[in-house]
Short mmCIF file of C-alpha atoms in Angstrom, two decimals:
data_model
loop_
_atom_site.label_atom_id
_atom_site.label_comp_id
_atom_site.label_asym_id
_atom_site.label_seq_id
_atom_site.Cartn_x
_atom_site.Cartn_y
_atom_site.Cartn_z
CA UNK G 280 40.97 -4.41 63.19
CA UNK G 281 42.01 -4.79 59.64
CA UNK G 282 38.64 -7.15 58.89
CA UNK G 283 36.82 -9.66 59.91
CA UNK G 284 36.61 -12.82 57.54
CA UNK G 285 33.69 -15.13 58.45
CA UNK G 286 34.39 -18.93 58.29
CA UNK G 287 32.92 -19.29 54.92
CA UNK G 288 32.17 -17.61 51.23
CA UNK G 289 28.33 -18.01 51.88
CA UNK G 290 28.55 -15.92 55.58
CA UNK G 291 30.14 -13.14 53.98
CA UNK G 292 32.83 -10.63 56.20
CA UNK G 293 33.27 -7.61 57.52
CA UNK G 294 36.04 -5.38 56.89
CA UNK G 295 37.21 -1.69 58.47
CA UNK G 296 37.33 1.20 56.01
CA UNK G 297 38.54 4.36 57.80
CA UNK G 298 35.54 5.31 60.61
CA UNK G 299 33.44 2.86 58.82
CA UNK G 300 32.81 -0.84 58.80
CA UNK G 301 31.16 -2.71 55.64
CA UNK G 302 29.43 -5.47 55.30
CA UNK G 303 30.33 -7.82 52.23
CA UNK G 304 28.36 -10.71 50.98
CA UNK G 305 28.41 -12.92 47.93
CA UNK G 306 25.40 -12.99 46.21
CA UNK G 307 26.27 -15.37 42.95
CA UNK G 308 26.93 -14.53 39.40
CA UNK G 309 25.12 -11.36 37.93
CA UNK G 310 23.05 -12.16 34.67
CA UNK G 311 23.32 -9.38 32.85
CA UNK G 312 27.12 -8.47 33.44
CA UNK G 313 28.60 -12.43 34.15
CA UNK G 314 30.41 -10.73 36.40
CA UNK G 315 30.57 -11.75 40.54
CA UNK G 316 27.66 -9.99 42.31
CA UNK G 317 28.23 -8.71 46.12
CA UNK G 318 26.29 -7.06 48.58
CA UNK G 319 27.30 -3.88 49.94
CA UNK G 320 26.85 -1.54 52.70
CA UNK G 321 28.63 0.24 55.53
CA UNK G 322 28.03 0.97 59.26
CA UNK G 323 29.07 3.41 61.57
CA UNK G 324 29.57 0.57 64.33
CA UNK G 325 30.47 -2.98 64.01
CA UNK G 326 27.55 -4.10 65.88
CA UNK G 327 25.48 -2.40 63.33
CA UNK G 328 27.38 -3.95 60.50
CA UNK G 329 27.00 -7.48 61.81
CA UNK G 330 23.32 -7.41 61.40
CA UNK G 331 24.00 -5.70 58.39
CA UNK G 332 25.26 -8.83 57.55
CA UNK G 333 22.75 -11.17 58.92
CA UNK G 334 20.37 -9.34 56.89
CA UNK G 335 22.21 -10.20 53.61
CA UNK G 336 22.34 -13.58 54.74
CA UNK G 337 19.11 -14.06 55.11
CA UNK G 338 18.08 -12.20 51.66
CA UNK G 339 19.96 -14.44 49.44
CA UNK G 340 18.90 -17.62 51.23
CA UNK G 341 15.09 -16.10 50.34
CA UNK G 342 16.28 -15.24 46.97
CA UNK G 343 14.75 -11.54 47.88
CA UNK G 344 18.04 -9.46 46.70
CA UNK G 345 18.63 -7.66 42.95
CA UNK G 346 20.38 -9.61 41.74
CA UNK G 347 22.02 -7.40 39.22
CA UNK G 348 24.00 -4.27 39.05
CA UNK G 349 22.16 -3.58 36.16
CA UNK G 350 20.51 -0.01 35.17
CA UNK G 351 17.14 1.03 34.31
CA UNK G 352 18.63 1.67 31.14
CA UNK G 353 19.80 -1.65 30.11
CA UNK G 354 16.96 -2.87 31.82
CA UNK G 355 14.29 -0.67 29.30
CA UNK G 356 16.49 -1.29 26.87
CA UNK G 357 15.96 -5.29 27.22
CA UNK G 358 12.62 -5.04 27.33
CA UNK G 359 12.32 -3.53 24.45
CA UNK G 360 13.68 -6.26 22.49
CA UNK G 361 11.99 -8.82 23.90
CA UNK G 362 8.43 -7.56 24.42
CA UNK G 363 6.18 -7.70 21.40
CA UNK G 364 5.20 -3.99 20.46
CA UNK G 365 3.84 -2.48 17.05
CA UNK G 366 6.53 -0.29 14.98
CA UNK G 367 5.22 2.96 15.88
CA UNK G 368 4.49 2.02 19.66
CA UNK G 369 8.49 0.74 19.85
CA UNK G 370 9.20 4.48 18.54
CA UNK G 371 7.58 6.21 20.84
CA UNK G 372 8.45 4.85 23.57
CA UNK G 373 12.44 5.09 23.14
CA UNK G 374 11.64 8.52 21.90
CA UNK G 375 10.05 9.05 25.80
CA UNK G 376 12.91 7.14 26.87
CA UNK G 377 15.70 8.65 25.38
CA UNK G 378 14.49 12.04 25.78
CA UNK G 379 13.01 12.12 29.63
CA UNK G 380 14.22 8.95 31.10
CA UNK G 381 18.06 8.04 30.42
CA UNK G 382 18.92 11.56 31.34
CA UNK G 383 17.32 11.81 34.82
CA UNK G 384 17.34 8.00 36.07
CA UNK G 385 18.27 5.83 33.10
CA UNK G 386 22.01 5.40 35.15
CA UNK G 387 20.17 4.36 38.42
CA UNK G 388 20.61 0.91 39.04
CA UNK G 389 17.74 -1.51 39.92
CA UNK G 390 18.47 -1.78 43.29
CA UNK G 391 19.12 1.51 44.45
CA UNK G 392 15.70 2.58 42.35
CA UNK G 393 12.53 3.65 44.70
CA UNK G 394 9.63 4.50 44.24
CA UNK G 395 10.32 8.34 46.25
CA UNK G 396 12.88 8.83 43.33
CA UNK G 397 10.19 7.70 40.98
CA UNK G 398 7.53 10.03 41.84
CA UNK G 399 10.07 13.00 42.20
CA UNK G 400 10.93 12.38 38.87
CA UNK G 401 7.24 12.61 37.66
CA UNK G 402 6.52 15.49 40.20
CA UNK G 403 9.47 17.13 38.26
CA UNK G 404 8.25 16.39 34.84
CA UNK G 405 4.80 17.93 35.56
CA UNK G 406 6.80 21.38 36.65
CA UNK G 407 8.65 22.11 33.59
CA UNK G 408 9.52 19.19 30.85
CA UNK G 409 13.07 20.42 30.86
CA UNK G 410 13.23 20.08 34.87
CA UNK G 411 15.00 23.43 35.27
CA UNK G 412 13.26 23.34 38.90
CA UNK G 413 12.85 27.28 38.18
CA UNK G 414 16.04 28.14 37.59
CA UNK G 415 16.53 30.75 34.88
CA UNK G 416 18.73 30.38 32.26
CA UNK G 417 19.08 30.59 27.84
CA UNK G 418 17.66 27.92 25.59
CA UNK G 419 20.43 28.09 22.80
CA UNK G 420 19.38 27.05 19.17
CA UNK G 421 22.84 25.78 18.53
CA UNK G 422 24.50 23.12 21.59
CA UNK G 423 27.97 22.65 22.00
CA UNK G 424 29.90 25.13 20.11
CA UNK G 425 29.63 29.01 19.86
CA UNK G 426 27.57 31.17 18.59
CA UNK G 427 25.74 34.14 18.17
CA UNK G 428 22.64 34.20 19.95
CA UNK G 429 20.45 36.80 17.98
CA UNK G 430 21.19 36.15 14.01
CA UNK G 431 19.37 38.31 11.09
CA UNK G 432 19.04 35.84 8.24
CA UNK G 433 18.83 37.97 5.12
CA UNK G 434 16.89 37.40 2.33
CA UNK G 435 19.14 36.62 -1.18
CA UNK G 436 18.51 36.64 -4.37
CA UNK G 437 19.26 32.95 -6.07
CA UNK G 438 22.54 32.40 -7.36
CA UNK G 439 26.54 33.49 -6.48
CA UNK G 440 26.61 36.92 -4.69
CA UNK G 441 28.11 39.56 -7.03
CA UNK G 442 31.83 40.48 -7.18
CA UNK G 443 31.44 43.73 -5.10
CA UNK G 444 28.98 41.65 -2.09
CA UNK G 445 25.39 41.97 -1.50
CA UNK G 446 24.35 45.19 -2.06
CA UNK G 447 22.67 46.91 0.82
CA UNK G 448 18.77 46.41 1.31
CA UNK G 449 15.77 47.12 3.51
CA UNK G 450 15.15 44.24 5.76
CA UNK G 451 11.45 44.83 6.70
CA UNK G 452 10.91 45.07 2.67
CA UNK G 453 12.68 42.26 2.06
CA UNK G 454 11.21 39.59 5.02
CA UNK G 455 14.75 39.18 6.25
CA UNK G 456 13.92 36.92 9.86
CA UNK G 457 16.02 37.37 12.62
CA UNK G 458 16.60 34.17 14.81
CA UNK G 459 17.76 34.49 18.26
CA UNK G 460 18.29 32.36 21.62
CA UNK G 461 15.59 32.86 24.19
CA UNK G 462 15.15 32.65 27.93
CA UNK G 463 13.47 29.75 29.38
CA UNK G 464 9.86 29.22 29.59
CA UNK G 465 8.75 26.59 31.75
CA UNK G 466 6.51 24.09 29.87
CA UNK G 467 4.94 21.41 32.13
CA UNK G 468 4.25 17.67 30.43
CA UNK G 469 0.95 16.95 30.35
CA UNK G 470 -0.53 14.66 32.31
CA UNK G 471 -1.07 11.63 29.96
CA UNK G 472 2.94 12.24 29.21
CA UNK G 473 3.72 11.30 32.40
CA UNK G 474 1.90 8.65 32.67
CA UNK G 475 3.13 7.08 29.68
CA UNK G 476 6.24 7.66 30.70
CA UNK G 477 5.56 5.68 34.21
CA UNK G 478 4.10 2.60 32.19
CA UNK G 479 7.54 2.64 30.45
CA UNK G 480 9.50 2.15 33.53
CA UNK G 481 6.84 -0.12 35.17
CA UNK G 482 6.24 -2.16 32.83
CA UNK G 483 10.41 -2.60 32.32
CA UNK G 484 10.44 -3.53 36.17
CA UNK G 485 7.61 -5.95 36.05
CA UNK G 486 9.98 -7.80 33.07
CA UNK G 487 12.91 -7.41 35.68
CA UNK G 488 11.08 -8.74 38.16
CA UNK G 489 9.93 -11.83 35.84
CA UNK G 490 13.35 -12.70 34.64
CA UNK G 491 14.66 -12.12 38.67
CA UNK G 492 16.95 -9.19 38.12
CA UNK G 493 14.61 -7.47 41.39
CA UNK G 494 12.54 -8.95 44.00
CA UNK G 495 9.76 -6.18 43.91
CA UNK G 496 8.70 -3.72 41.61
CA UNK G 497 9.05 -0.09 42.85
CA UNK G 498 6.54 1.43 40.45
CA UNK G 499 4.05 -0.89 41.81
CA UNK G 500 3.37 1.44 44.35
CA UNK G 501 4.46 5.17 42.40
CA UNK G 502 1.66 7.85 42.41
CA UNK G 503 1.34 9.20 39.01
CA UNK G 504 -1.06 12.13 37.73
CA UNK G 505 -4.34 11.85 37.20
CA UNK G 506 -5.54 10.72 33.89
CA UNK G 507 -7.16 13.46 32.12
CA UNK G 508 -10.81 13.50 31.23
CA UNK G 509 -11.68 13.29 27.70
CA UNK G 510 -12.14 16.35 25.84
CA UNK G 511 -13.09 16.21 22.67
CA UNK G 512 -13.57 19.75 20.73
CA UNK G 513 -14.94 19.30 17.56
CA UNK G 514 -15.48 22.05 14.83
CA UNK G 515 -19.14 23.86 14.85
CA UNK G 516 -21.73 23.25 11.84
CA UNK G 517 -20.69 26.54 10.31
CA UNK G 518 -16.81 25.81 11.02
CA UNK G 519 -17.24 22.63 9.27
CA UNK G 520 -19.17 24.23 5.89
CA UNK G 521 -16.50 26.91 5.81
CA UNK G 522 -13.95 24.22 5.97
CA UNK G 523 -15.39 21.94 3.21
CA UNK G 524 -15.54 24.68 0.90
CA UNK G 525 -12.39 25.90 1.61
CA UNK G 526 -10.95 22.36 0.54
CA UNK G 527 -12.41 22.05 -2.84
CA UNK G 528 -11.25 25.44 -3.56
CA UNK G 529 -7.67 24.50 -3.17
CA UNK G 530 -8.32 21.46 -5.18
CA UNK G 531 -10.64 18.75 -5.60
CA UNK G 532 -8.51 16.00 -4.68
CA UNK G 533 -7.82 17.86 -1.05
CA UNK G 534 -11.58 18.71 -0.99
CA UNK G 535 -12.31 14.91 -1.22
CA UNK G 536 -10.12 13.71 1.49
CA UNK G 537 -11.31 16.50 3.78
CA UNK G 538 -15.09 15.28 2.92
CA UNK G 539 -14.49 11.83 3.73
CA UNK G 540 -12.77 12.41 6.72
CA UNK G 541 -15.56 14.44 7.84
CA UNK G 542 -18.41 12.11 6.75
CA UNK G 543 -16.75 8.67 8.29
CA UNK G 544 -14.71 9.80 11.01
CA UNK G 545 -11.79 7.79 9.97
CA UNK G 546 -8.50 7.64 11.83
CA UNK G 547 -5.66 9.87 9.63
CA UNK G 548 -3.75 6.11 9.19
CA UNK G 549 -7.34 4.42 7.98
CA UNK G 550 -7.65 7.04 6.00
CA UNK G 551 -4.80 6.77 4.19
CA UNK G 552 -4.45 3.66 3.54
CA UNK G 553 -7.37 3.35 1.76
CA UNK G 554 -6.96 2.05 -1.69
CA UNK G 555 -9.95 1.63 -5.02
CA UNK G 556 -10.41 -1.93 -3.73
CA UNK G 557 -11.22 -1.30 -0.32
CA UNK G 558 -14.11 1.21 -1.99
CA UNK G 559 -17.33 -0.41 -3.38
CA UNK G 560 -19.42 2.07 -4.74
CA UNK G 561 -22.28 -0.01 -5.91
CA UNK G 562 -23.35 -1.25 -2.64
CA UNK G 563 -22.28 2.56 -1.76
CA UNK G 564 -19.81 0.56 1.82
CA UNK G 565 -15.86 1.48 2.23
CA UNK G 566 -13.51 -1.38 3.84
CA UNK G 567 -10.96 -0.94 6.90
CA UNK G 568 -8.71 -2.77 6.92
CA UNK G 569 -5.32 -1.46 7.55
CA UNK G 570 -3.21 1.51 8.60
CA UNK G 571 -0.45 3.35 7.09
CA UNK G 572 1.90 5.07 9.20
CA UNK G 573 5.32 6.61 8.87
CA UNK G 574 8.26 6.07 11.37
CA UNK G 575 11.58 6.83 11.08
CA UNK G 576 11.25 7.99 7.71
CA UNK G 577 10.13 4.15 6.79
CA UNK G 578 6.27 3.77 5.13
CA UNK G 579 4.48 1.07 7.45
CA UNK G 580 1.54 -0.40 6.35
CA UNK G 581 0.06 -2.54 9.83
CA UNK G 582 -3.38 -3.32 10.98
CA UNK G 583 -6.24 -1.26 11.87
CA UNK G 584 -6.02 -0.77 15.90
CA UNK G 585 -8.39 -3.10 17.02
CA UNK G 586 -6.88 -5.54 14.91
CA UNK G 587 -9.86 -6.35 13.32
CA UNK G 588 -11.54 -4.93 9.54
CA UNK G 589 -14.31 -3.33 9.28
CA UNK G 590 -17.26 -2.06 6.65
CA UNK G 591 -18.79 1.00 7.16
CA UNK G 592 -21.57 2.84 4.65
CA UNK G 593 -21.45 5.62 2.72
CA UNK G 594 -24.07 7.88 1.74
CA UNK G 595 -25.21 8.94 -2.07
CA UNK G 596 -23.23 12.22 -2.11
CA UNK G 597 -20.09 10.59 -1.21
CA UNK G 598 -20.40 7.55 -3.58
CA UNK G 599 -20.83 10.69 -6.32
CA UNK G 600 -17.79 12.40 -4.72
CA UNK G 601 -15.87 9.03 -4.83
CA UNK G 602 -17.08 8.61 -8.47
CA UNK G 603 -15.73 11.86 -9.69
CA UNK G 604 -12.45 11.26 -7.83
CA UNK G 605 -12.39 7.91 -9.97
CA UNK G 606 -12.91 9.52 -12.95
CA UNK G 607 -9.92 12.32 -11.97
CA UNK G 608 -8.11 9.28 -11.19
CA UNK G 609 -8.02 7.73 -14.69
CA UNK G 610 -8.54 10.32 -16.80
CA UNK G 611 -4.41 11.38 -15.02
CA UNK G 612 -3.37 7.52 -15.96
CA UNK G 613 -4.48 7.92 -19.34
CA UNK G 614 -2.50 11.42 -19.93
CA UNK G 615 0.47 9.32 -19.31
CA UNK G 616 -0.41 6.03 -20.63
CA UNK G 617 -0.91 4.13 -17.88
CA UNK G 618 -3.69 1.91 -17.16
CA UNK G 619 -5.63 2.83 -13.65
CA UNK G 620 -4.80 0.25 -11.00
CA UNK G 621 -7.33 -1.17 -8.53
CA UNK G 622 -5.08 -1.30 -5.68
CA UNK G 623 -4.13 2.22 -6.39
CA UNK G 624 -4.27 4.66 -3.02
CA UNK G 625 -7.65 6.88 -3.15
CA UNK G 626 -5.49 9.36 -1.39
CA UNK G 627 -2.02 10.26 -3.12
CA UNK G 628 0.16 12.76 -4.71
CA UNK G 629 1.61 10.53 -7.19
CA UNK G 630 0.16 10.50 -10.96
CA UNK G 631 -0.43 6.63 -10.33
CA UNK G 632 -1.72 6.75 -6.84
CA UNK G 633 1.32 3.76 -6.32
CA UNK G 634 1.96 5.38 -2.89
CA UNK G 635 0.11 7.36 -0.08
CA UNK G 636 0.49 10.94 1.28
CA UNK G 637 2.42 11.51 3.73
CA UNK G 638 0.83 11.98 7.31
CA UNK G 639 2.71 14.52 8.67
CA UNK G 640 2.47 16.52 5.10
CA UNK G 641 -1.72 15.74 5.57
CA UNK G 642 -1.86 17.00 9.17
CA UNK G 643 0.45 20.27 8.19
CA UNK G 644 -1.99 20.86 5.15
CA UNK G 645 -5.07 21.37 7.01
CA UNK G 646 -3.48 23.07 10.11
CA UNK G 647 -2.05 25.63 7.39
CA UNK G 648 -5.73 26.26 5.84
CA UNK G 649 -7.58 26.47 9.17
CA UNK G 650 -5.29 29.01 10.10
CA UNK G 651 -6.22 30.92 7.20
CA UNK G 652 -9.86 30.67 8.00
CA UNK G 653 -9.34 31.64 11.20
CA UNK G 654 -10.72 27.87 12.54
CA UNK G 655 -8.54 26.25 15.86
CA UNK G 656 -8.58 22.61 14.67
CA UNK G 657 -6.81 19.39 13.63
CA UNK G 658 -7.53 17.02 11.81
CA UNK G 659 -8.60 14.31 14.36
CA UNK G 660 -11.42 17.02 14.85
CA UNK G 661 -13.23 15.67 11.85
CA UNK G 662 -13.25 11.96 13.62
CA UNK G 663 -14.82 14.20 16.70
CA UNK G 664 -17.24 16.02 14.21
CA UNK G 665 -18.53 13.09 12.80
CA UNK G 666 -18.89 11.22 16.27
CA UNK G 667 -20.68 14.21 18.43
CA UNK G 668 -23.06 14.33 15.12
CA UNK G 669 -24.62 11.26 14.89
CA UNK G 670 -24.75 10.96 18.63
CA UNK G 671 -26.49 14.16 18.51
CA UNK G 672 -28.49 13.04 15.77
CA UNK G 673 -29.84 10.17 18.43
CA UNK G 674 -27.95 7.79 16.61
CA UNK G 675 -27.46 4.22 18.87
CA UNK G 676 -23.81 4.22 20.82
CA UNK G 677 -23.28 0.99 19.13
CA UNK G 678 -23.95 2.02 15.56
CA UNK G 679 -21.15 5.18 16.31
CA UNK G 680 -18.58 2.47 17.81
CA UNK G 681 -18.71 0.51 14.89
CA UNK G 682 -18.28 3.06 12.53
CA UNK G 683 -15.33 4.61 14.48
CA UNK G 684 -13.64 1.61 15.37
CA UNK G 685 -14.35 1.36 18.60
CA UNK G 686 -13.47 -1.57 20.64
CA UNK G 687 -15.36 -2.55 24.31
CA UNK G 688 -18.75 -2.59 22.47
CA UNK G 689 -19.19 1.11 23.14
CA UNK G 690 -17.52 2.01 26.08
CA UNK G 691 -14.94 3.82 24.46
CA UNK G 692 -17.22 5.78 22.43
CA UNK G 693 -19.03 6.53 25.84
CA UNK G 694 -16.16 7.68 27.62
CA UNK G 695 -14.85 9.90 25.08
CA UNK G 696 -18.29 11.00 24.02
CA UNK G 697 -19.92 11.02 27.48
CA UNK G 698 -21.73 14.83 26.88
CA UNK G 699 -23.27 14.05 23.20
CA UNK G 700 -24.25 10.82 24.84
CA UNK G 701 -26.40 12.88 27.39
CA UNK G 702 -27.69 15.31 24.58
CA UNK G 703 -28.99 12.62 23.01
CA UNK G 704 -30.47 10.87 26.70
CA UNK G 705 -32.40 14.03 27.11
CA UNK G 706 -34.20 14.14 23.25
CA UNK G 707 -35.19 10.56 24.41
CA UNK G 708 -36.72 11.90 27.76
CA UNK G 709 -38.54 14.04 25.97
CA UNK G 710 -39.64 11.93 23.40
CA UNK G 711 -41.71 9.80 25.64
CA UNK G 712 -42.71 12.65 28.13
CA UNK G 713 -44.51 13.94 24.83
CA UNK G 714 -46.39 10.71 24.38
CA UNK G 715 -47.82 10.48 28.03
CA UNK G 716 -50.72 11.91 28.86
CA UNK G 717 -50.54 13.90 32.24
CA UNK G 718 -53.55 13.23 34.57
CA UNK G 719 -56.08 16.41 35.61
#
């Protein structure tokens, strides 16, 4: 039997295809494509394939078939034009995408997606981020042409070489690096990667399931890694002192941002942003009101990440350190004739203060001198400093929420902060065991 037509377009056929026998139905017009949609899938008996059949019959009647041959690429990639996401948010997530997703399962189409292949994928992920699923091999610096994998990079004097060539030198003398290819090292992806990485896909499937490219979303129902449990490690008293000092030494411009950070416990993008007219130093209060960020070498200035401004106060010392920044500030404007602006940045390398630092040059900068004091830290550790202080101070979870930026009324703060919280619970337990009177 060559096939089997049925008596009409809407009951579909079967046809013979060597050993096999398919089932064929017509599902409508795809709307991503345009292009006729059918459903597909072959039998090793015809009896088999006929219910095959009956099956697609009765999917399309319930309007419970994909109906698109689209793939979780295009898919992703639609829903990342449509949904409404902040610059930097858009960026990371295509970065995820385009780095861990397209490769792996961004050619899968929707229907043939499930949610075994899904949590493969992650398992996969958490083994080793380049999913070499232990097998050994050379991580070459330089893809796609050849090369030599171990390279001594010599260290020249400026300038054309001489007539004659280099002359011949001591390498170790003259910090000549030698750059070579490596083996492998499995890294795992942490556990918060992956599961940004599964709200990528699921929430692309929940917008193909809205717009009826799928009839059910298989990340619904993916296991993904446990979210980890806050961790905050903030620098010690002494680590702190040795870090302040270390700051104005360098210069007092870098000492001033480093104090600041570590007496408000600003975000690095609040931070930033900050400009003279956000800073009143009468009523001794600094203004939040927006962040700056940088993505894809573009300067974005958005709002703060709640969305909402805030004022937080300052203390005497760091009105006086603001003041003498001032005074920096426009005594440099007047060497070059140009009158200090209010909505000048407090934080810039610029002689006007037109334009911020850069993050990433910020970040670098303080990794560089806690290396050289011996400190592990980052600079988010100064927004962990200044929290884990004034909850250890006994200061109320409220009063640290606000000043951090903290949305949920606290519950963020108490998460994140859950052990200082309890340091300070216990100095209230024994404040008022202290004012009772045991009986005899």
């Amino acid at each position: 039997m060559a096939q089997k037509r049925c008596r009409s377009r809407g009951e579909g056929m079967i046809r013979r295809r060597g050993h096999l026998f398919q089932a064929i139905l017509y599902a409508g017009i795809d709307p991503v494509t345009g292009k006729q949609l059918y459903l597909r899938e072959s039998a090793t008996t015809e009896a088999e394939a006929k219910r095959i059949l009956k099956k697609f019959v009765a999917q399309v009647a319930a309007q419970r078939h994909t109906t698109t041959r689209a793939t979780l690429r295009t898919t992703i990639e639609a829903w990342l034009d449509t949904h409404e996401l902040e610059e930097t948010t858009r960026a990371t997530y295509l970065g995820y995408a385009t780095k861990h997703i397209y490769p792996v399962v961004g050619d899968q189409p929707l229907g043939k997606l499930a949610t075994f292949a899904l949590e493969r994928f992650y398992a996969e992920l958490r083994r080793c981020s380049e999913r070499c699923d232990g097998r050994p091999f050379v991580e070459h610096r330089v893809e796609g042409r050849s090369h030599e994998c171990r390279e001594v990079r010599h260290k020249r004097p400026p300038g054309r070489p001489p007539a004659g060539g280099y002359p011949p030198h001591d390498c170790v003398e003259k910090g000549c690096t030698v750059v070579e290819c490596r083996q492998h090292v499995c890294t795992p992806l942490a556990a918060a990667t992956v599961r940004k990485i599964h709200f990528i896909i699921r929430a692309a499937l929940t917008a193909a399931e809205r717009w009826g490219w799928i009839s059910s979303n298989p990340a619904e129902l993916a296991k993904i890694p446990r979210a980890p449990a806050p961790d905050p490690d903030p620098p010690t008293t002494a680590e702190a002192a040795a870090l302040v000092a270390a700051a104005w030494e360098e210069d007092f411009a870098w000492g001033t941002l480093v104090w600041v950070a570590m007496v408000t416990g600003l975000r690095r993008a609040e931070l930033l942003a900050l400009r003279w007219t956000d800073a009143d130093l009468d009523s001794g209060t600094l203004i939040i009101r927006r962040n700056h960020v940088r993505v894809t070498g573009k300067n974005i200035e958005k709002d703060t990440k709640t969305h909402r401004s805030r004022r937080i106060a300052v203390d005497e010392a760091t009105v006086e350190v603001l003041r003498d920044h001032w005074a920096r500030f426009e005594e440099r404007c007047r060497s070059i004739g140009v009158p200090p602006a209010a909505s000048a940045y407090l934080f810039s390398y610029s002689p006007t203060s037109d334009r911020p630092c850069d993050p990433s040059g910020i970040s670098h900068r303080y990794g560089r001198m806690c290396a050289r004091l011996g400190i592990e830290s980052h600079l988010h550790a100064l927004r962990h400093y200044s929290a884990t202080e004034l909850l250890s101070a006994g200061v109320d979870l409220r009063a640290v929420a606000g000043r951090l930026g903290h949305g949920g009324g606290g519950a963020t703060t108490l998460r994140v902060y859950a052990a200082w919280v309890g340091e300070g619970d216990k100095r209230a337990a024994e404040i008022l065991g202290s004012r009772m009177q045991r009986p005899t």
